[in-house]
Tab-separated table of C-alpha atoms in Angstrom:
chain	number	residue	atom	x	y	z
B	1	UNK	CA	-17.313	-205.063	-120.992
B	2	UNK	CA	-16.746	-202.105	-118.557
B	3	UNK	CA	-13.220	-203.759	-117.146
B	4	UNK	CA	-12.149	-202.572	-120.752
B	5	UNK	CA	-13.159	-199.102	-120.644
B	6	UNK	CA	-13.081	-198.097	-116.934
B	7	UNK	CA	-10.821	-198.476	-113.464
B	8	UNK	CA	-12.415	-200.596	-111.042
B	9	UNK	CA	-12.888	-197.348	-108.838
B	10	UNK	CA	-14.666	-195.667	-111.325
B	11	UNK	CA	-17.734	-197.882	-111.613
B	12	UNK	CA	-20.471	-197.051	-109.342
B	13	UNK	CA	-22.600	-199.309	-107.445
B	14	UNK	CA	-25.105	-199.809	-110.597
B	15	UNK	CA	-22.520	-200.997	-112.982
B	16	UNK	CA	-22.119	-197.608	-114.820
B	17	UNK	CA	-19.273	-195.654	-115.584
B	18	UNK	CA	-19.118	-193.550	-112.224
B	19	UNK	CA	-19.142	-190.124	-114.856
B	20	UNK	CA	-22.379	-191.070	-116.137
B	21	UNK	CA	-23.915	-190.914	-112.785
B	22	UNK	CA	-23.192	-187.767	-111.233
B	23	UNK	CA	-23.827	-184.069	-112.176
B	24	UNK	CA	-21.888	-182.631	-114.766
B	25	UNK	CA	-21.239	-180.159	-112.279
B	26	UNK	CA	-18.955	-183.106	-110.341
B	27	UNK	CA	-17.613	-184.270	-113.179
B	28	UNK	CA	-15.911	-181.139	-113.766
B	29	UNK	CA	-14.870	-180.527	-110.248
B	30	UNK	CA	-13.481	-184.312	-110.290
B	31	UNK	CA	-11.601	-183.185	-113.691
B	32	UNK	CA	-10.346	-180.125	-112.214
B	33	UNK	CA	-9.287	-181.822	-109.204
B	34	UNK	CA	-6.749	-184.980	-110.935
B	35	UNK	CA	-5.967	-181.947	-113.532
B	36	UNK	CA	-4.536	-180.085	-110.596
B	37	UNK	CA	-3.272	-183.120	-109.313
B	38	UNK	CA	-1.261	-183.954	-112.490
B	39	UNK	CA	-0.043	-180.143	-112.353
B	40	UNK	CA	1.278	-180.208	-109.385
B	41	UNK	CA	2.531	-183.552	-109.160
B	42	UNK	CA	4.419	-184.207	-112.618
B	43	UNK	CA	7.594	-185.262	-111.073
B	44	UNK	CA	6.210	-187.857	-108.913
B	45	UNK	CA	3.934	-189.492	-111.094
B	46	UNK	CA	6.553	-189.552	-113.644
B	47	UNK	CA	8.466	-191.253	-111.208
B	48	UNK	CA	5.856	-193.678	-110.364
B	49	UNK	CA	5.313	-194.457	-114.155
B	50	UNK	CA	8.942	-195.149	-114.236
B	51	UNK	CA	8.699	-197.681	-111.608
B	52	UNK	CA	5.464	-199.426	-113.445
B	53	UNK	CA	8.197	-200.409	-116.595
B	54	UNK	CA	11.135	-202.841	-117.638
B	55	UNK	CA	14.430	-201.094	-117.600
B	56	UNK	CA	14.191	-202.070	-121.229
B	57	UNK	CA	12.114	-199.691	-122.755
B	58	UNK	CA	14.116	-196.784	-121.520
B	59	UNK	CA	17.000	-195.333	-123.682
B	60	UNK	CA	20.380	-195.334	-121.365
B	61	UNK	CA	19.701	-193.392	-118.519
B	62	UNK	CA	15.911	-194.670	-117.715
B	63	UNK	CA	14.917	-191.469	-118.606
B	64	UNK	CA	12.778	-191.850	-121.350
B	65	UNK	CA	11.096	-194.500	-123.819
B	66	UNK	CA	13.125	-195.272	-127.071
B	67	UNK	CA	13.634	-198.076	-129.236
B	68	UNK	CA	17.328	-199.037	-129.555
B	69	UNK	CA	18.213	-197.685	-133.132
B	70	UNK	CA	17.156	-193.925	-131.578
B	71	UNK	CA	19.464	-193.194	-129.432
B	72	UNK	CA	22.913	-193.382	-131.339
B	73	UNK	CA	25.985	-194.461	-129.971
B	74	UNK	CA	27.921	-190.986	-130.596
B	75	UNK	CA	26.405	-187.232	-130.829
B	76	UNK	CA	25.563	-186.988	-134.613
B	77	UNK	CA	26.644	-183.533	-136.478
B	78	UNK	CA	23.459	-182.208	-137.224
B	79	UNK	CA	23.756	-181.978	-140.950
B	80	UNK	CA	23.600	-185.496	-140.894
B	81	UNK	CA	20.089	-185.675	-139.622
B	82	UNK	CA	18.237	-186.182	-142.681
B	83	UNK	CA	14.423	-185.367	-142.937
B	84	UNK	CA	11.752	-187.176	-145.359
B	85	UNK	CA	8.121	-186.045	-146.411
B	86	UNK	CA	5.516	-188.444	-147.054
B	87	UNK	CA	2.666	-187.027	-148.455
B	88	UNK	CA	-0.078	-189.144	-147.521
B	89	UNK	CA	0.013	-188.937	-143.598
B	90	UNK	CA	-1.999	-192.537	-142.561
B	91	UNK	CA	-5.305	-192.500	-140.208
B	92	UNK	CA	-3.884	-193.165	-136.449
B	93	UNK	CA	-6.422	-195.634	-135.021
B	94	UNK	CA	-5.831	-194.018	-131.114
B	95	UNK	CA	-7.031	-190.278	-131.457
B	96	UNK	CA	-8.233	-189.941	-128.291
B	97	UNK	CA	-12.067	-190.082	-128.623
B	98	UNK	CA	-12.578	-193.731	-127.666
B	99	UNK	CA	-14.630	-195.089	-125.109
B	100	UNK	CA	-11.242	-195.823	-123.167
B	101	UNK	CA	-11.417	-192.462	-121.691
B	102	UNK	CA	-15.012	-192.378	-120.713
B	103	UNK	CA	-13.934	-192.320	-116.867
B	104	UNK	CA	-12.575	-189.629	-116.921
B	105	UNK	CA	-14.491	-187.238	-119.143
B	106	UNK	CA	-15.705	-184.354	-117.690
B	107	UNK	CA	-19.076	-183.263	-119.008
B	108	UNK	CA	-20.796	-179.951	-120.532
B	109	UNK	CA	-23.517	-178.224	-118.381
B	110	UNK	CA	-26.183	-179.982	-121.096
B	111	UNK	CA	-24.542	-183.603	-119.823
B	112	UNK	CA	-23.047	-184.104	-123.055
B	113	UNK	CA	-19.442	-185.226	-122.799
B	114	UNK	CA	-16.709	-183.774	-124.530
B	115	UNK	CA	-14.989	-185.894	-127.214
B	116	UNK	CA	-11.158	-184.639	-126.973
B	117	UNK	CA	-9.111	-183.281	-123.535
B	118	UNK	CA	-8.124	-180.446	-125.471
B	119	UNK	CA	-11.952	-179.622	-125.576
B	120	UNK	CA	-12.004	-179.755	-121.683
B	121	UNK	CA	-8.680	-177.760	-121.344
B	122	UNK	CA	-10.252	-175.107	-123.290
B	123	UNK	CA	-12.846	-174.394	-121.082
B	124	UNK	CA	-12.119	-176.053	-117.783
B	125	UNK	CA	-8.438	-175.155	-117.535
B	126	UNK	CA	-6.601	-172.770	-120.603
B	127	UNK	CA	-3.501	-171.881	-120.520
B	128	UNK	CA	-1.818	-168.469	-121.606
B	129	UNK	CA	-0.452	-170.609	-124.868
B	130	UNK	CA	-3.288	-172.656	-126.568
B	131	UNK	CA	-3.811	-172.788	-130.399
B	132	UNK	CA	-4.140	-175.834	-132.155
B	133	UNK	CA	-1.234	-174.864	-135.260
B	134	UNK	CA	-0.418	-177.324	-137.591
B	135	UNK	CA	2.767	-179.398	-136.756
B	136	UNK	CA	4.827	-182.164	-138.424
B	137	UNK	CA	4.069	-185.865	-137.391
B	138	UNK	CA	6.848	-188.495	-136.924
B	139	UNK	CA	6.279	-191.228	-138.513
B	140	UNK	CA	9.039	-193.354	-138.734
B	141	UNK	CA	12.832	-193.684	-137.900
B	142	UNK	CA	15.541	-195.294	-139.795
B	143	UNK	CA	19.359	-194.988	-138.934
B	144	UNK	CA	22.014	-196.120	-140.740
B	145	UNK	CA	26.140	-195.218	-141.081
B	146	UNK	CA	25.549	-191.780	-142.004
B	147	UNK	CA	22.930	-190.844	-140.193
B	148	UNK	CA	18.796	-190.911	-138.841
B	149	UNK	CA	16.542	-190.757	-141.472
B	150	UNK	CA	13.568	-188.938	-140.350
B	151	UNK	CA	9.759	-189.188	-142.135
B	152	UNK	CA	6.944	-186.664	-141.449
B	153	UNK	CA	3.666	-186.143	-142.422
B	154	UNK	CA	1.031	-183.819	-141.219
B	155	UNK	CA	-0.304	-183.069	-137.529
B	156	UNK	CA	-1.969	-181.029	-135.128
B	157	UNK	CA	-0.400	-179.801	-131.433
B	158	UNK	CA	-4.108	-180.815	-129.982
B	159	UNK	CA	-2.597	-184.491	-130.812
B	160	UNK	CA	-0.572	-183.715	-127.833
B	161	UNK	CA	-3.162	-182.750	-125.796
B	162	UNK	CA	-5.921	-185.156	-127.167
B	163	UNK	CA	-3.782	-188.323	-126.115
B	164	UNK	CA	-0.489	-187.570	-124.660
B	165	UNK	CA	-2.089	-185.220	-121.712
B	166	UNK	CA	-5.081	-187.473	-121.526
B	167	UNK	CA	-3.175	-190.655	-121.152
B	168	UNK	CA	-1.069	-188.463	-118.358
B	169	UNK	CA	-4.494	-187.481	-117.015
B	170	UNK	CA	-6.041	-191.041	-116.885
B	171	UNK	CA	-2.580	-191.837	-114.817
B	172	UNK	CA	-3.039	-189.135	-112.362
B	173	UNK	CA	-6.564	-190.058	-111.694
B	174	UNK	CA	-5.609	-193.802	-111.071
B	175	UNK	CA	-2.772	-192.490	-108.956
B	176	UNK	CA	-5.261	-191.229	-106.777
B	177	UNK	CA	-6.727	-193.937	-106.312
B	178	UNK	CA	-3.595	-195.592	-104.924
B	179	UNK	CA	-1.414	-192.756	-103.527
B	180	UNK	CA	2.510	-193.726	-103.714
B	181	UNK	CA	2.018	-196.842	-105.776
B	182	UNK	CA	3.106	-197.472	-109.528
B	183	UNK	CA	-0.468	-198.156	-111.279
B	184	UNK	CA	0.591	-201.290	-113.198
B	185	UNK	CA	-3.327	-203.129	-113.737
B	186	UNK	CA	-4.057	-202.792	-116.973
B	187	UNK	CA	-7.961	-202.078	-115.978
B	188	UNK	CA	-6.991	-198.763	-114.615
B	189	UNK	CA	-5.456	-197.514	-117.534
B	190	UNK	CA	-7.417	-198.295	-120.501
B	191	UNK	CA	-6.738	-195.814	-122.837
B	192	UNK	CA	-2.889	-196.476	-122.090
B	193	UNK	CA	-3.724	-199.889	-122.298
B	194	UNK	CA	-4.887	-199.209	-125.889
B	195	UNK	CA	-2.792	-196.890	-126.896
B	196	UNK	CA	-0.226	-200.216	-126.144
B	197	UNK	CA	3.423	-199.529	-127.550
B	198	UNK	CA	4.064	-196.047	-126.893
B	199	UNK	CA	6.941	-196.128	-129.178
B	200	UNK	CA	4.681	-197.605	-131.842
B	201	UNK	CA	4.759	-194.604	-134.387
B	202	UNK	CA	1.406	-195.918	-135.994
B	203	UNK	CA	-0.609	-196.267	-133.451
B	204	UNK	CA	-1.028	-192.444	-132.553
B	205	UNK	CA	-0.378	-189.427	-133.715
B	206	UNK	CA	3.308	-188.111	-132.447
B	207	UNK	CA	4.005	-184.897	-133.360
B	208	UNK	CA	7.360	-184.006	-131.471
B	209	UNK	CA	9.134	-181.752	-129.834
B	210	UNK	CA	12.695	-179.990	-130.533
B	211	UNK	CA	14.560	-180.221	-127.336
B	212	UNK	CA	17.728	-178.240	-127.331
B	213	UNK	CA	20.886	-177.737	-124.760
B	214	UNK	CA	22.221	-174.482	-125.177
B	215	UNK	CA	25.478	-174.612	-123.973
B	216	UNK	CA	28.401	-171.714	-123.165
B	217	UNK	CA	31.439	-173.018	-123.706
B	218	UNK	CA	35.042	-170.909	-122.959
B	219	UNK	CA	37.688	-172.568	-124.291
B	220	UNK	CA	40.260	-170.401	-122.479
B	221	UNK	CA	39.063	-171.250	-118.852
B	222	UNK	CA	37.535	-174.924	-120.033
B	223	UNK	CA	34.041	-174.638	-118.159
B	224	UNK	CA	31.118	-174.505	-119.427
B	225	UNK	CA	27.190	-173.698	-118.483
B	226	UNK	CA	24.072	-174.084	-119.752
B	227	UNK	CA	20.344	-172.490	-119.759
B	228	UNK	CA	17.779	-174.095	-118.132
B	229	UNK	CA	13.627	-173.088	-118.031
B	230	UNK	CA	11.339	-173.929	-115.759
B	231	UNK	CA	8.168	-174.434	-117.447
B	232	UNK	CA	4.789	-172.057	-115.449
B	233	UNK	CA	1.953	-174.431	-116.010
B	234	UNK	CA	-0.314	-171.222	-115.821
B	235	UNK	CA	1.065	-170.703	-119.384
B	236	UNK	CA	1.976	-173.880	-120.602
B	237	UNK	CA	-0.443	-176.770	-121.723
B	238	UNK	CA	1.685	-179.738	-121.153
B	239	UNK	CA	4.793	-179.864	-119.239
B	240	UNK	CA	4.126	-177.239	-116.438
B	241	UNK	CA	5.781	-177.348	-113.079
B	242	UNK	CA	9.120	-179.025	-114.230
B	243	UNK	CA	12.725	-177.859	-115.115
B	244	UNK	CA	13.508	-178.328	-118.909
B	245	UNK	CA	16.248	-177.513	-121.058
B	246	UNK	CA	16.324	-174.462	-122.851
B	247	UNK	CA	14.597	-173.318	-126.063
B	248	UNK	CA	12.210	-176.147	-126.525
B	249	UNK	CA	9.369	-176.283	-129.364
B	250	UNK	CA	6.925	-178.061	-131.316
B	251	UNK	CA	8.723	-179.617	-134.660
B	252	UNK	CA	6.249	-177.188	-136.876
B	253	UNK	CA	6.214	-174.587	-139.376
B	254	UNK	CA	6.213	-170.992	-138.521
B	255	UNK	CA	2.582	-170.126	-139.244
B	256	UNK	CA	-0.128	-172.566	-141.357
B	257	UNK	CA	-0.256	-170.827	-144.637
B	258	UNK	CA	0.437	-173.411	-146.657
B	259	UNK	CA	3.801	-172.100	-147.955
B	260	UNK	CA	5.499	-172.593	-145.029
B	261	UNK	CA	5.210	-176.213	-144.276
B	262	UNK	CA	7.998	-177.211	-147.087
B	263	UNK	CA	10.039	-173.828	-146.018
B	264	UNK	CA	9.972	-174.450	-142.696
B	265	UNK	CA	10.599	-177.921	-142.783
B	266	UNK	CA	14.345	-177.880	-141.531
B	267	UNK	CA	15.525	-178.796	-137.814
B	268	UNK	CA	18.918	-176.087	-137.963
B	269	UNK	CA	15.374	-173.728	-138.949
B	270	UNK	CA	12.883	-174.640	-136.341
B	271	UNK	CA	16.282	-174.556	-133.503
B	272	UNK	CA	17.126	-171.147	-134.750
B	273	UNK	CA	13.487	-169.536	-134.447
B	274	UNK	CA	13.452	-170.842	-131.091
B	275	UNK	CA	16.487	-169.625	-129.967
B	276	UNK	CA	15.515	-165.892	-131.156
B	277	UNK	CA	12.328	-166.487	-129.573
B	278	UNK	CA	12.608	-168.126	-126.085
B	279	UNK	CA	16.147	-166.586	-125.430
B	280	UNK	CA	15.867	-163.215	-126.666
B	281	UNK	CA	12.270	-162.967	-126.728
B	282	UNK	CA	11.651	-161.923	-130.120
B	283	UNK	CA	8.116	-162.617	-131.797
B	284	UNK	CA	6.887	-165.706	-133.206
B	285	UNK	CA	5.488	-163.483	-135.890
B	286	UNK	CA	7.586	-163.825	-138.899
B	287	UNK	CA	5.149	-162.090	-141.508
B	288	UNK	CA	5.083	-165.918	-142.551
B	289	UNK	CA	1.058	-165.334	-142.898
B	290	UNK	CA	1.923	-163.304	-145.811
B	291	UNK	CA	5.047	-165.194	-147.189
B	292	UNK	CA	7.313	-167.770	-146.305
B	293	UNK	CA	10.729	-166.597	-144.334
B	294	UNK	CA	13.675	-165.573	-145.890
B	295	UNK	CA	16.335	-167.351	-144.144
B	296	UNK	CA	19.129	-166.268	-145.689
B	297	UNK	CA	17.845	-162.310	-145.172
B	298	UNK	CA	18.047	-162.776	-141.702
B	299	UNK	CA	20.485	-161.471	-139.843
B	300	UNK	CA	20.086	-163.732	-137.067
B	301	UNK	CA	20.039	-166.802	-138.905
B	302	UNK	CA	23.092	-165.331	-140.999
B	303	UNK	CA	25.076	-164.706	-138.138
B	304	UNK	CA	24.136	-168.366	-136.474
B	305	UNK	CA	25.313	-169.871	-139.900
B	306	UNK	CA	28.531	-168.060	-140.064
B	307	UNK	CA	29.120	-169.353	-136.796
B	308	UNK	CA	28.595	-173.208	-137.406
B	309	UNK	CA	30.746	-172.538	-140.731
B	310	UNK	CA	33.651	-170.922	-138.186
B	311	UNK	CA	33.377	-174.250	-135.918
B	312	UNK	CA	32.382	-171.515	-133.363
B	313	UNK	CA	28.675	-173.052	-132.804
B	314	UNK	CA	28.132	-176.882	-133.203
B	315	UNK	CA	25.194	-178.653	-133.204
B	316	UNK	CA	24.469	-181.744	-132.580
B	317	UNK	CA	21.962	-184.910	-132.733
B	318	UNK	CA	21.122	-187.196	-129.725
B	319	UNK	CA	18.192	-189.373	-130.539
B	320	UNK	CA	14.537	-188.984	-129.575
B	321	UNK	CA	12.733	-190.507	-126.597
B	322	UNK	CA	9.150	-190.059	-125.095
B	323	UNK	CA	8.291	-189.209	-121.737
B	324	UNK	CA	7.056	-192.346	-119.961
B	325	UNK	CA	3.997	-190.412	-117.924
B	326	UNK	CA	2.450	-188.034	-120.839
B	327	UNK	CA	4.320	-190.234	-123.721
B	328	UNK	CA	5.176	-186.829	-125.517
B	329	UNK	CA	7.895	-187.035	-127.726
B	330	UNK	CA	11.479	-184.915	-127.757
B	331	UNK	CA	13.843	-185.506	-130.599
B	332	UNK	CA	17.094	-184.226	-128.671
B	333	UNK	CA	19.638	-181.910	-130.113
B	334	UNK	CA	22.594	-179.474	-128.279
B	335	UNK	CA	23.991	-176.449	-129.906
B	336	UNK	CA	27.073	-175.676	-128.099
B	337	UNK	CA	28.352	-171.725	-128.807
B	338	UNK	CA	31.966	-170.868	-128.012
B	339	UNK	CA	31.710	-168.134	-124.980
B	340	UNK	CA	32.739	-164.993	-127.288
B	341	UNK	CA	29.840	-165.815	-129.711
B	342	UNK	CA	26.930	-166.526	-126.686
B	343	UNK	CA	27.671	-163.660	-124.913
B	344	UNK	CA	27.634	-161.452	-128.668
B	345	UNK	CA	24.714	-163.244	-129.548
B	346	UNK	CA	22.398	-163.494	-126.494
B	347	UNK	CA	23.512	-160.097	-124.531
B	348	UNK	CA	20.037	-159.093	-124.163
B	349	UNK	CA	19.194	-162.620	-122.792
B	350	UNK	CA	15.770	-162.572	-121.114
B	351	UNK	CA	15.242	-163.961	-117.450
B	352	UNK	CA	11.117	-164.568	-118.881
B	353	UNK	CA	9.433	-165.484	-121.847
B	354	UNK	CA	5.431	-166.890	-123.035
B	355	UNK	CA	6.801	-170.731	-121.172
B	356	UNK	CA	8.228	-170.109	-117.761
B	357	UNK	CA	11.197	-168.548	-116.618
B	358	UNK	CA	15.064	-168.710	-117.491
B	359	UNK	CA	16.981	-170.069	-113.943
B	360	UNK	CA	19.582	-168.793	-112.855
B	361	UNK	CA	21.938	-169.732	-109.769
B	362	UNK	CA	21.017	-168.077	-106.518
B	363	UNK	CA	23.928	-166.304	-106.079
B	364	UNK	CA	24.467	-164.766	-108.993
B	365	UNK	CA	27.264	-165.969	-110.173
B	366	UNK	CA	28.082	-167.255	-113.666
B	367	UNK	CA	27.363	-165.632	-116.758
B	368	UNK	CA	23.949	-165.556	-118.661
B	369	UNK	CA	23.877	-169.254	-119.655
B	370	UNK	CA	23.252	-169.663	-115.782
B	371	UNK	CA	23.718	-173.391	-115.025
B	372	UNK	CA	27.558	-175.042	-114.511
B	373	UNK	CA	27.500	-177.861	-116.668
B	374	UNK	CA	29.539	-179.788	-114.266
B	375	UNK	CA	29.004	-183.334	-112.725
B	376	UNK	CA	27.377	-181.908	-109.676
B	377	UNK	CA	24.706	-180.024	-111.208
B	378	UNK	CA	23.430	-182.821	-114.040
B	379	UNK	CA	23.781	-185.351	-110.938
B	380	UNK	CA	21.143	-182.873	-109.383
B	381	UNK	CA	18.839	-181.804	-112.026
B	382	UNK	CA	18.535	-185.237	-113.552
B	383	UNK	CA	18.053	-186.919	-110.112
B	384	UNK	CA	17.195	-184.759	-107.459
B	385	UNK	CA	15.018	-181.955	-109.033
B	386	UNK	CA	11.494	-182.126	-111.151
B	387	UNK	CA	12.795	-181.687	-114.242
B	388	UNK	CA	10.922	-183.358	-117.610
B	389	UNK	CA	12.518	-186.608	-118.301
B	390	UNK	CA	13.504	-185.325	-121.985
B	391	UNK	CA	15.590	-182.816	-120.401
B	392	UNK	CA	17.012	-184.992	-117.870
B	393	UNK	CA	17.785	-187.673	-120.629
B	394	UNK	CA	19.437	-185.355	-123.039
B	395	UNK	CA	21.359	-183.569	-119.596
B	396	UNK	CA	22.595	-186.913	-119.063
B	397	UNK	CA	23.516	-188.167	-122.450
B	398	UNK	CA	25.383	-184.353	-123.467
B	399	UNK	CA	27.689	-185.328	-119.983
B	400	UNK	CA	28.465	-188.871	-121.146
B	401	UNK	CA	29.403	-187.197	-124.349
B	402	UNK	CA	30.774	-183.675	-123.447
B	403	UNK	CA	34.416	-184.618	-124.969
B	404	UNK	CA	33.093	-184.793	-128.281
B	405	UNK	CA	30.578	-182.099	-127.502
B	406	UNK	CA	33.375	-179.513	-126.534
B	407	UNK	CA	35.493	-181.154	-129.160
B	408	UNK	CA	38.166	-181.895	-125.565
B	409	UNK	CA	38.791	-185.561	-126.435
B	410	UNK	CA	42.249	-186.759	-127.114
């Protein structure tokens, strides 16, 4: 039935999938062209897949797409977060090669299609940052008085690519077809239409993201600022063109040698190598090839300990939500430093790292976190600018909370 597998727009006048009847030369222009498209216009079409769903699927804030039980009522100390392995990771029935997408395959110069998006990113459109490493799936969520309870199992970052930018793709290229309106037919979306509940952990593969608010905090002077990214999609596979928080990364171990998956399978871990990498721009090569990392021989990680044991850095849980256009997933998390420690800790802050660029305000002002974390400026970011709906959610829900996050409540 080609209403299941196609948009109406993308049948041609024979009854075929329009792909199958022009060159494969078009087909890769055409894929080029909504690839651009979705490039370029991230914010909007976010906002326009917004508009296509219930206010209930969204955590508080509409920002993203979370069941109920993720998004706790209160920050959560991070050492309550607790993390489960399941060995046996299950089949996930959407992968991404399905007829669903046949629309809006591009096509090899021998006319053969290819099978995955990442396959057509690789050669069609690659970014500076594009290996397919080895990452830990979510698969399910549990929360109770103490705490989330976390399970993993194994993944691959081409899951993101391989449905979450192909779903965002298939969007884009329906978009086009209907500039400024929410695409809400089912027909024009199949492969979201299969893909169904987003928040569904069974259906797909979700291998998440750690999204983390850095925040300076001076107690003396009782402001505070954090650092915000914006995200080059020249280097970036997913996610380009928008403001996001700053560091964000994959949930996944430091290298795929097989020791590292149970070493590195820690959220305080995977925060810290982030921070050392996207702040102060220190390698992602740990030697971890070799061996697994000694975390408690490293300085950095030492010092960042001794600070959370000092009540000088606290970290914090805020649930997980998925962004409603690409359905990628962020599990949320702020580390807030008392000023003395960020400015020890992050004086050779870089303004540019492998992802984007570190903003800072235009006149210079402020110190290197950059960004007031004031009313005014999460009122802008999360309304006004193009900034990823993670980041936006997790701006939002750190300023609902930012008594208990500064530790200023009465």
């Amino acid at each position: 039935m080609t209403s299941a597998h196609t948009s109406p727009a993308a049948v041609s006048a024979t009854g075929q999938p329009e792909q199958a009847t022009t060159t494969p030369e078009a087909s890769r222009a055409r894929w080029r062209q909504v690839r651009e498209h979705l490039n370029r216009s991230r914010f909007a079409l976010t906002q326009l897949a917004v508009a296509g769903r219930g206010p209930e699927e969204f955590a508080p804030g509409g920002r993203v797409l979370a069941r109920r039980h993720w998004i706790p009522e209160t920050p959560v100390p991070l050492a309550r977060v607790r993390l489960r392995w399941q060995e046996q990771t299950p089949v996930a029935p959407i992968d991404g090669s399905g007829p669903e997408l046949d629309a809006t395959r591009a096509r090899r110069a021998d006319g053969t299609p290819y099978t995955f998006y990442a396959e057509a990113v690789r050669d069609l459109a690659k970014p500076r940052l594009f290996e397919n490493r080895g990452c830990y799936r979510l698969l399910a969520v549990a929360e109770d008085a103490a705490g989330p309870t976390l399970t993993f199992g194994r993944g691959q970052y081409f899951d993101v690519l391989n449905v979450c930018e192909a779903a965002a793709h298939e969007y884009a290229a329906a978009a086009l077809a209907a500039p400024g309106r929410p695409v809400t037919d089912p027909s024009a979306t199949p492969f979201r239409t299969a893909i169904g509940d987003p928040t569904d952990l069974a259906r797909r593969s979700v291998v998440a993201a750690v999204s983390t608010l850095a925040i300076r905090y001076d107690r003396r002077a009782g402001s505070a600022e954090f650092v915000l990214h914006w995200r080059d999609p020249a280097k970036v596979a997913s996610g380009g063109g928008l403001f996001q928080v700053m560091p964000v990364g994959m949930f996944q171990a430091s290298h795929d040698a097989p020791w590292n998956e149970a070493n590195d399978f820690d959220l305080w871990r995977a925060i810290v190598r982030e921070l050392s990498e996207e702040l102060l721009g220190s390698s992602e090569d740990y030697g971890s090839d070799t061996h697994p990392i000694d975390y408690d021989a490293w300085p950095f990680h030492q010092a960042l300990n001794a600070a959370r044991a000092a009540g000088t850095l606290r970290v914090f849980w805020l649930g997980l939500g998925m962004d409603p256009l690409t359905l990628v997933t962020d599990m949320l998390t702020v580390a807030v430093f008392d000023a003395e420690l960020f400015d020890a800790t992050f004086a050779r802050i870089v303004s540019t790292n492998d992802e984007g660029h570190r903003v800072q305000l235009e006149d210079g002002t402020g110190h290197a976190a950059g960004i007031p974390f004031t009313a005014d400026q999460v009122e802008r970011l999360t309304v006004r600018e193009p900034m990823q709906p993670a980041g936006a959610a997790l701006l939002q829900l750190a300023w609902q909370h930012r008594d208990v996050l500064l530790g200023t409540g009465g």
